[in-house]
Amino acid sequence: IALYVGLDWLSYIEPLFGLNITPWNPDPALGLVYWMRVGRRAAAPWLLAVLISEGLVRGLPAGALATLVTSAVLVLGYALTGEALRARFVTQVTLSTRRRLTVWLAIVVSGAALTGTAYIALLHLAGMIPPGELGRAILRYSLGDVVGVVGTMPLLWNLSGAEGRAGLRAMLRDWESLAYVASAVLLVLGIFYGVVGNSQYRHFYFLFMPIIWAATRHGIKGTGLVAFVMQLAIIVVARFGPGALLPFAELQLLGLALALVGFFIGVLVDEQRQAAGELKHSMRLVAAGEMAAALAHELNQPMTALAAYGRASEHLLKRGDTGPLLTQTIGKLVQEAGRAAEVVRRLREFFRTGAMHLETANMADIMAAISGQFALQCNADEVVLDTDAVPPLAIRVDRLQIELVLRNLVANAMDAVQAQPDGARRIRVWGEALAGGRLCISVEDSGAGVSKTVMARLFEPFVSGKSSGLGLGLVLSRNIVEAHGGTLWAEVGERGMFRFILPLVETGAAHEQ
């Protein structure tokens, strides 16, 4: 109640006809937040706060009975608005998407318009509004409420909960937050006291700078903070400054425009960050599936060796041979177990941190390994997979990740040639040394190729030509190649062609992460 009365007193500037018709009314925002928190129990305290404000701030200009009736109508109108917000936002004003922001704005604007119309109409019936001024009074009152609620409610909502206060405290520990809040206050003082350009109000467009800064840096939370601080600073300057500095009819629109621009930019930033997080999570899931194949391949040889050495040890023990041969066999068994553990450790690090385990490798060995993995599928689908000789040049890479890239490209080529008739399904993989210490690996298939239309979106996430695909294989592959200091691309043509370049060891260009 004390905060409500304080906000009402602070914002009681340029009242129309000496009534509660001002350019900025933040007190309904406090009432709505309270209603969102406690529901219908907020009705009695809210009504009491309105009555106390009418008495202390305005001296009951409409009389006791009319003030009681109009105050009850005011609380009832915003109570319905609060119920509409509770129904749509489940007691949480989280403006995390453009749709939620639009719904919130629609409810607030509609509630303010209907409540303001009813409130001013009653004052008109009580003879407090001069004839012919009803429309102007309704517009000014409703717009003042919209400006006050839009610019104040998001911040008050965060302040009303422990989680929101913790988030604001964390945000204010960042020097940028303090910088854009301070710049908002300084710009208000400079512009409305005529310091900027020695002219009052004409340079208002500078006020968009801190609110856009806050929106791009901290999303909707930063916008809510700066919108409130800026509106509060303007009102304080207007209330306590030397004379009337502001054209208040325009001040209403300025305050609303500042808040809306900031909120829509802020929600776009929040949506982009949320989408980036979801994309990162999805890519990790795809990577898990892709790397599972690499894991199976890498573990196949050590597990086979483990089984062979285990059987050999068992045979030696049955034969009673406990000499050097048994010791040597057990030593190899331990060595292979360590190799398998190292593969698992590297993959775990990749999923957790994206780290790479760089080693010097021969691309010919990697190509041979991938070719062997597709041998059975090629025989079943009558696909000819040719792997030409690769120059004996060393590359420094994370072998598991580069195998994933090559496996992705060959798997895509296998899908592309399925539509070709028997005898026309061919895939060719080859490598060639380039100038500047680089190695280019090419994967060509006899499929339909990549068109210009497909090329435009080929490397976009969640764009896939396969019904069962997620559209992240090429995105992941390109990211891996670029992390190694190389590039991956496709070529437009009548045949499928994908190429990627990796730096050779001699260039020292491999990038550890």
XYZ file of C-alpha atoms in Angstrom:
513
model
C 0.000 0.000 0.000
C 2.832 2.399 0.866
C 4.596 1.687 -2.439
C 1.342 2.142 -4.355
C 0.703 5.521 -2.728
C 4.335 6.560 -3.299
C 4.186 5.723 -7.001
C 0.878 7.551 -7.333
C 2.303 10.662 -5.645
C 5.486 10.620 -7.738
C 3.588 10.275 -11.018
C 0.916 12.865 -10.183
C 2.109 15.409 -12.759
C 0.056 17.590 -15.095
C -3.262 16.118 -13.850
C -6.204 16.769 -16.128
C -8.950 18.652 -14.230
C -7.148 17.903 -10.960
C -8.061 14.214 -11.232
C -6.020 11.011 -11.513
C -5.491 11.598 -15.239
C -1.743 11.842 -15.789
C 0.738 10.903 -18.570
C 2.342 8.057 -16.614
C 0.517 5.801 -14.145
C 2.818 3.040 -12.824
C 0.645 2.158 -9.808
C -1.701 -0.199 -11.759
C 1.392 -2.234 -12.670
C 2.058 -2.783 -8.973
C -1.561 -3.824 -8.452
C -1.418 -6.274 -11.365
C 1.813 -7.851 -10.104
C 0.269 -8.211 -6.639
C -2.831 -9.800 -8.188
C -0.683 -12.184 -10.209
C 1.072 -13.265 -7.013
C -1.842 -13.702 -4.600
C -4.975 -13.735 -6.761
C -8.315 -12.422 -5.427
C -6.872 -11.746 -1.979
C -5.292 -8.665 -3.568
C -8.682 -6.952 -4.058
C -9.119 -5.465 -0.558
C -5.531 -4.136 -0.173
C -5.651 -2.735 -3.697
C -8.941 -0.909 -3.063
C -7.590 0.447 0.217
C -4.432 1.672 -1.537
C -6.520 3.483 -4.188
C -8.704 5.170 -1.556
C -5.687 6.284 0.495
C -4.060 7.682 -2.647
C -7.182 9.614 -3.561
C -7.240 11.137 -0.085
C -3.543 11.852 0.464
C -2.469 12.751 -3.060
C -5.578 14.448 -4.485
C -7.747 15.296 -1.462
C -10.876 13.422 -2.681
C -11.815 15.913 -5.452
C -14.865 13.834 -6.437
C -16.202 13.471 -2.907
C -16.211 10.432 -0.636
C -19.071 8.474 -2.240
C -18.013 9.066 -5.844
C -14.395 8.245 -4.936
C -15.478 4.941 -3.354
C -17.539 3.951 -6.412
C -14.934 4.965 -8.998
C -12.146 3.303 -7.013
C -14.135 0.078 -6.808
C -14.721 0.181 -10.567
C -11.024 0.841 -11.112
C -9.975 -2.146 -9.000
C -12.650 -4.353 -10.585
C -11.502 -3.514 -14.105
C -7.873 -4.299 -13.352
C -8.862 -7.369 -11.368
C -10.391 -8.753 -14.563
C -7.178 -7.824 -16.381
C -5.162 -9.622 -13.698
C -7.314 -12.728 -14.013
C -6.804 -12.715 -17.781
C -3.052 -12.500 -17.252
C -3.106 -15.316 -14.672
C -5.055 -17.525 -17.080
C -2.607 -16.999 -19.944
C 0.682 -16.816 -18.047
C 0.017 -19.234 -15.160
C 1.108 -16.645 -12.563
C 4.398 -16.006 -14.422
C 4.950 -12.948 -16.605
C 7.650 -14.559 -18.729
C 7.842 -12.603 -21.983
C 10.152 -15.144 -23.576
C 8.657 -15.136 -27.084
C 7.122 -12.612 -29.446
C 3.796 -14.396 -29.148
C 3.786 -14.148 -25.350
C 4.835 -10.504 -25.533
C 2.032 -9.754 -27.995
C -0.546 -11.538 -25.837
C 0.641 -9.658 -22.750
C 0.441 -6.325 -24.566
C -3.024 -7.123 -25.933
C -4.361 -7.946 -22.459
C -2.768 -4.869 -20.880
C -3.956 -2.468 -23.598
C -7.480 -3.927 -23.662
C -7.725 -3.918 -19.876
C -6.459 -0.329 -19.628
C -8.828 0.872 -22.353
C -11.929 -0.771 -20.856
C -11.070 0.164 -17.280
C -10.167 3.721 -18.237
C -13.378 4.159 -20.219
C -15.527 2.978 -17.300
C -13.583 5.034 -14.746
C -13.666 8.295 -16.734
C -17.333 7.752 -17.684
C -18.264 7.593 -13.981
C -16.295 10.765 -13.278
C -18.128 12.386 -16.198
C -21.472 11.349 -14.719
C -20.353 12.801 -11.393
C -19.756 16.132 -13.129
C -15.965 16.055 -12.758
C -15.267 16.032 -16.516
C -16.327 19.146 -18.456
C -18.676 18.682 -21.414
C -16.834 17.875 -24.620
C -13.712 16.639 -22.806
C -14.806 13.037 -22.259
C -12.928 11.574 -25.227
C -9.706 13.420 -24.427
C -9.880 12.361 -20.790
C -10.443 8.685 -21.668
C -7.571 8.691 -24.169
C -5.130 10.400 -21.821
C -6.010 8.261 -18.815
C -5.931 4.949 -20.721
C -2.694 5.822 -22.492
C -1.104 6.872 -19.207
C -2.033 3.515 -17.694
C -0.679 1.608 -20.711
C 2.606 3.527 -20.566
C 2.909 2.971 -16.830
C 2.070 -0.742 -16.899
C 4.192 -1.574 -19.950
C 7.212 0.302 -18.638
C 6.958 -0.871 -15.025
C 5.325 -4.299 -14.749
C 8.226 -6.477 -16.053
C 10.649 -4.969 -13.522
C 8.162 -5.143 -10.640
C 7.442 -8.765 -11.486
C 11.127 -9.642 -11.234
C 11.425 -7.720 -7.959
C 8.431 -9.543 -6.472
C 10.069 -12.995 -6.551
C 13.291 -14.385 -5.100
C 14.373 -15.845 -8.444
C 13.759 -12.586 -10.270
C 15.657 -10.562 -7.663
C 18.584 -12.985 -7.887
C 18.626 -12.576 -11.673
C 18.600 -8.785 -11.389
C 21.419 -8.841 -8.846
C 23.496 -11.040 -11.143
C 22.781 -8.726 -14.078
C 23.756 -5.615 -12.109
C 27.116 -7.149 -11.245
C 28.000 -6.766 -14.932
C 29.658 -3.410 -15.667
C 27.638 -3.113 -18.875
C 24.386 -3.113 -16.914
C 25.578 -0.248 -14.747
C 26.836 1.536 -17.866
C 23.564 1.465 -19.790
C 21.528 2.369 -16.683
C 23.827 5.316 -15.986
C 23.754 6.389 -19.644
C 19.934 6.326 -19.594
C 19.844 8.687 -16.598
C 22.521 10.997 -17.993
C 20.809 11.214 -21.385
C 17.490 12.108 -19.768
C 19.156 14.874 -17.773
C 21.090 16.113 -20.802
C 18.181 16.094 -23.214
C 15.434 17.488 -21.010
C 17.619 20.096 -19.355
C 18.824 21.274 -22.760
C 22.448 20.183 -22.367
C 22.498 18.088 -25.535
C 22.545 20.495 -28.439
C 21.322 23.259 -26.054
C 17.750 22.339 -26.915
C 15.098 20.687 -24.835
C 13.467 17.482 -26.062
C 14.460 17.765 -29.745
C 17.186 15.129 -29.366
C 14.921 12.527 -27.760
C 16.108 9.849 -30.222
C 19.285 9.476 -28.171
C 17.115 7.788 -25.533
C 16.787 4.734 -27.758
C 20.517 4.026 -27.440
C 20.637 2.727 -23.824
C 17.414 0.755 -24.166
C 18.638 -0.963 -27.352
C 21.985 -1.591 -25.644
C 20.218 -3.209 -22.701
C 17.972 -5.279 -24.961
C 20.834 -6.689 -27.024
C 22.958 -7.393 -23.957
C 20.466 -8.814 -21.431
C 17.265 -9.366 -23.398
C 13.886 -8.627 -21.864
C 15.272 -8.317 -18.321
C 17.682 -5.571 -19.257
C 14.965 -3.793 -21.223
C 12.556 -3.869 -18.296
C 15.148 -2.319 -16.013
C 16.154 0.494 -18.371
C 12.564 1.250 -19.448
C 11.581 1.789 -15.821
C 14.708 3.786 -14.921
C 14.296 6.003 -17.974
C 10.610 6.701 -17.350
C 11.293 7.317 -13.680
C 14.100 9.740 -14.556
C 11.851 11.648 -16.962
C 9.103 11.961 -14.355
C 11.546 13.051 -11.636
C 12.986 15.704 -13.949
C 9.492 16.874 -14.834
C 8.331 16.923 -11.209
C 11.324 18.502 -9.551
C 12.949 20.328 -12.440
C 12.841 24.081 -13.001
C 9.555 24.652 -14.758
C 7.620 22.639 -17.298
C 10.240 21.035 -19.506
C 8.125 18.504 -21.359
C 5.156 18.495 -23.710
C 3.273 15.782 -21.848
C 1.031 14.674 -24.679
C 4.141 13.646 -26.590
C 5.782 12.283 -23.448
C 3.151 9.537 -23.272
C 3.930 8.340 -26.788
C 7.684 8.642 -26.262
C 7.603 6.503 -23.124
C 5.492 3.863 -24.839
C 7.674 3.834 -27.957
C 10.861 3.442 -25.899
C 9.457 0.519 -23.956
C 7.959 -1.274 -26.973
C 11.084 -0.954 -29.128
C 13.199 -2.281 -26.287
C 10.851 -5.149 -25.477
C 10.590 -6.395 -29.045
C 14.363 -6.261 -29.505
C 14.851 -7.918 -26.119
C 12.455 -10.747 -26.851
C 14.130 -11.341 -30.225
C 17.480 -11.598 -28.439
C 16.006 -14.034 -25.900
C 14.429 -16.124 -28.664
C 17.718 -16.238 -30.565
C 19.617 -17.353 -27.470
C 17.012 -19.989 -26.702
C 17.116 -21.262 -30.280
C 20.925 -21.341 -30.180
C 20.796 -23.374 -26.984
C 18.289 -25.814 -28.459
C 20.359 -26.103 -31.632
C 23.478 -26.792 -29.609
C 21.633 -29.472 -27.653
C 20.222 -31.022 -30.837
C 23.630 -31.041 -32.476
C 25.073 -32.786 -29.444
C 22.351 -35.443 -29.754
C 23.129 -35.899 -33.426
C 26.808 -35.983 -32.604
C 26.098 -38.692 -30.051
C 24.449 -40.824 -32.720
C 27.143 -40.168 -35.271
C 29.967 -40.718 -32.819
C 28.380 -43.956 -31.636
C 29.253 -45.392 -35.048
C 32.803 -44.133 -34.646
C 32.910 -45.659 -31.176
C 31.726 -49.021 -32.481
C 34.383 -48.945 -35.191
C 37.194 -47.843 -32.898
C 36.316 -50.355 -30.185
C 35.848 -53.256 -32.572
C 39.550 -53.918 -33.037
C 40.633 -53.623 -29.363
C 37.662 -55.697 -28.186
C 38.466 -58.414 -30.743
C 42.083 -58.351 -29.610
C 40.998 -58.491 -25.950
C 38.930 -61.589 -26.638
C 41.811 -63.227 -28.545
C 44.386 -62.482 -25.830
C 41.932 -63.604 -23.174
C 41.406 -66.953 -24.895
C 45.169 -67.302 -25.397
C 45.783 -66.657 -21.700
C 43.118 -69.190 -20.768
C 44.708 -71.754 -23.090
C 48.191 -71.126 -21.634
C 46.921 -71.518 -18.079
C 45.191 -74.808 -18.909
C 48.445 -75.987 -20.421
C 50.302 -74.970 -17.265
C 52.417 -72.391 -19.056
C 53.031 -69.528 -16.597
C 56.263 -68.282 -18.129
C 57.203 -65.297 -20.270
C 54.661 -66.138 -22.994
C 51.749 -65.779 -20.562
C 53.210 -62.549 -19.176
C 53.571 -61.158 -22.674
C 49.994 -62.145 -23.588
C 48.538 -60.548 -20.465
C 50.590 -57.411 -21.145
C 49.051 -57.125 -24.617
C 45.605 -57.706 -23.136
C 46.154 -54.800 -20.710
C 47.457 -52.642 -23.561
C 44.334 -53.240 -25.654
C 42.101 -52.549 -22.630
C 43.894 -49.221 -22.167
C 43.363 -48.403 -25.835
C 39.622 -49.061 -25.531
C 39.443 -46.910 -22.383
C 41.233 -44.077 -24.194
C 38.669 -44.126 -27.008
C 35.806 -43.898 -24.515
C 37.531 -41.070 -22.599
C 38.071 -39.006 -25.733
C 34.466 -39.343 -26.796
C 33.259 -38.392 -23.325
C 35.409 -35.239 -23.429
C 34.023 -34.364 -26.843
C 30.391 -34.596 -25.681
C 31.082 -32.688 -22.489
C 33.376 -29.883 -23.683
C 33.805 -30.248 -27.449
C 37.534 -30.821 -26.913
C 39.638 -32.456 -29.615
C 42.363 -35.045 -29.157
C 44.806 -34.215 -31.924
C 47.111 -36.862 -33.333
C 49.175 -37.267 -36.471
C 47.278 -39.494 -38.894
C 47.388 -40.707 -42.460
C 44.252 -39.872 -44.434
C 44.660 -43.042 -46.465
C 44.163 -45.126 -43.310
C 41.032 -43.159 -42.415
C 39.613 -43.608 -45.915
C 40.359 -47.332 -45.824
C 38.602 -47.675 -42.468
C 35.470 -45.886 -43.724
C 35.464 -47.913 -46.941
C 35.527 -51.104 -44.884
C 32.558 -49.961 -42.822
C 30.415 -49.487 -45.953
C 31.542 -52.699 -47.686
C 28.527 -54.812 -46.697
C 26.025 -52.066 -47.502
C 27.662 -51.455 -50.886
C 27.402 -55.160 -51.733
C 23.761 -55.282 -50.656
C 22.774 -52.145 -52.604
C 25.033 -52.832 -55.593
C 27.026 -49.636 -55.076
C 30.603 -49.344 -56.323
C 32.740 -47.451 -53.791
C 36.140 -46.464 -55.192
C 38.803 -45.030 -52.895
C 41.732 -43.677 -54.889
C 45.205 -43.444 -53.465
C 45.919 -40.488 -51.195
C 49.363 -38.854 -51.172
C 51.392 -40.025 -48.146
C 51.020 -36.727 -46.295
C 50.447 -36.416 -42.557
C 47.564 -34.439 -41.067
C 47.116 -33.566 -37.420
C 43.477 -34.181 -36.514
C 41.100 -35.780 -34.077
C 40.767 -39.025 -35.961
C 37.344 -39.933 -34.568
C 35.888 -36.593 -35.615
C 37.362 -36.647 -39.126
C 36.075 -40.209 -39.556
C 32.646 -38.876 -38.573
C 32.879 -36.210 -41.314
C 33.918 -38.695 -43.989
C 31.317 -41.203 -42.835
C 28.614 -38.495 -43.084
C 29.604 -37.594 -46.637
C 29.785 -41.221 -47.801
C 26.436 -42.009 -46.112
C 24.839 -39.031 -47.905
C 26.324 -40.253 -51.168
C 24.898 -43.748 -50.520
C 21.442 -42.209 -50.132
C 21.896 -40.073 -53.254
C 22.717 -42.994 -55.582
C 19.793 -45.181 -54.495
C 17.564 -43.613 -57.151
C 19.980 -44.654 -59.923
C 19.484 -47.928 -61.838
C 21.630 -50.984 -61.202
C 25.136 -50.555 -62.540
C 24.971 -46.741 -62.280
C 25.483 -46.417 -58.546
C 28.999 -45.206 -58.038
C 30.819 -43.309 -55.295
C 34.377 -42.113 -55.581
C 36.525 -40.832 -52.723
C 39.986 -39.401 -53.362
C 42.522 -36.955 -51.993
C 45.008 -34.546 -53.512
C 47.693 -32.253 -52.146
C 47.171 -28.513 -52.685
C 49.502 -25.573 -52.580
C 50.079 -24.019 -49.195
C 50.380 -27.276 -47.284
C 46.779 -28.444 -47.591
C 45.037 -31.725 -48.337
C 41.703 -31.795 -50.218
C 39.396 -34.805 -49.824
C 36.584 -35.176 -52.381
C 33.470 -37.374 -52.273
C 31.700 -37.690 -55.633
C 28.562 -39.721 -56.356
C 26.465 -40.535 -59.414
C 23.302 -39.133 -57.867
C 21.234 -36.185 -59.035
C 23.688 -33.618 -57.655
C 23.069 -30.377 -55.774
C 20.957 -27.653 -57.384
C 21.345 -23.921 -56.760
C 18.073 -23.910 -54.808
C 19.219 -26.717 -52.528
C 22.681 -25.175 -52.187
C 21.201 -21.997 -50.671
C 20.008 -23.943 -47.591
C 22.257 -26.999 -47.685
C 24.226 -26.145 -44.559
C 21.326 -24.710 -42.549
C 20.373 -26.673 -39.426
C 17.228 -28.842 -39.547
C 17.152 -28.825 -43.355
C 17.261 -32.413 -44.612
C 16.325 -34.176 -47.822
C 15.849 -37.463 -45.948
C 12.551 -38.293 -44.295
C 14.339 -39.712 -41.265
C 17.085 -37.081 -41.141
C 17.384 -34.204 -38.683
C 19.352 -31.988 -41.042
C 22.321 -31.591 -38.713
C 24.888 -33.991 -40.200
C 26.360 -31.472 -42.643
C 26.217 -28.674 -40.058
C 28.125 -30.819 -37.596
C 30.606 -31.926 -40.254
C 31.335 -28.357 -41.342
C 31.831 -27.282 -37.716
C 34.299 -30.119 -37.126
C 36.301 -29.342 -40.271
C 36.411 -25.625 -39.435
C 37.531 -26.458 -35.882
C 40.492 -28.236 -37.487
C 41.363 -25.114 -39.460
C 39.815 -26.312 -42.737
C 36.725 -25.763 -44.888
C 33.908 -27.972 -46.202
C 31.651 -27.151 -49.144
C 29.459 -28.633 -51.872
C 29.506 -27.935 -55.601
C 26.502 -27.351 -57.830
C 26.322 -29.858 -60.673
C 24.652 -32.896 -62.199
C 26.619 -35.201 -59.892
C 26.998 -34.989 -56.152
C 30.288 -33.423 -55.084
C 31.442 -32.562 -51.578
C 34.962 -31.484 -50.675
C 36.793 -30.562 -47.520
C 40.287 -29.236 -46.943
C 42.527 -29.921 -43.953
C 45.903 -28.323 -43.193
C 48.934 -30.592 -43.218
C 51.181 -31.057 -40.215
C 53.916 -28.980 -41.816
C 51.742 -25.828 -41.740
C 51.106 -26.085 -38.025
C 47.606 -24.858 -38.685
C 45.655 -27.404 -36.708
C 43.736 -25.722 -33.930
C 43.444 -27.291 -30.516
C 40.292 -26.543 -28.528
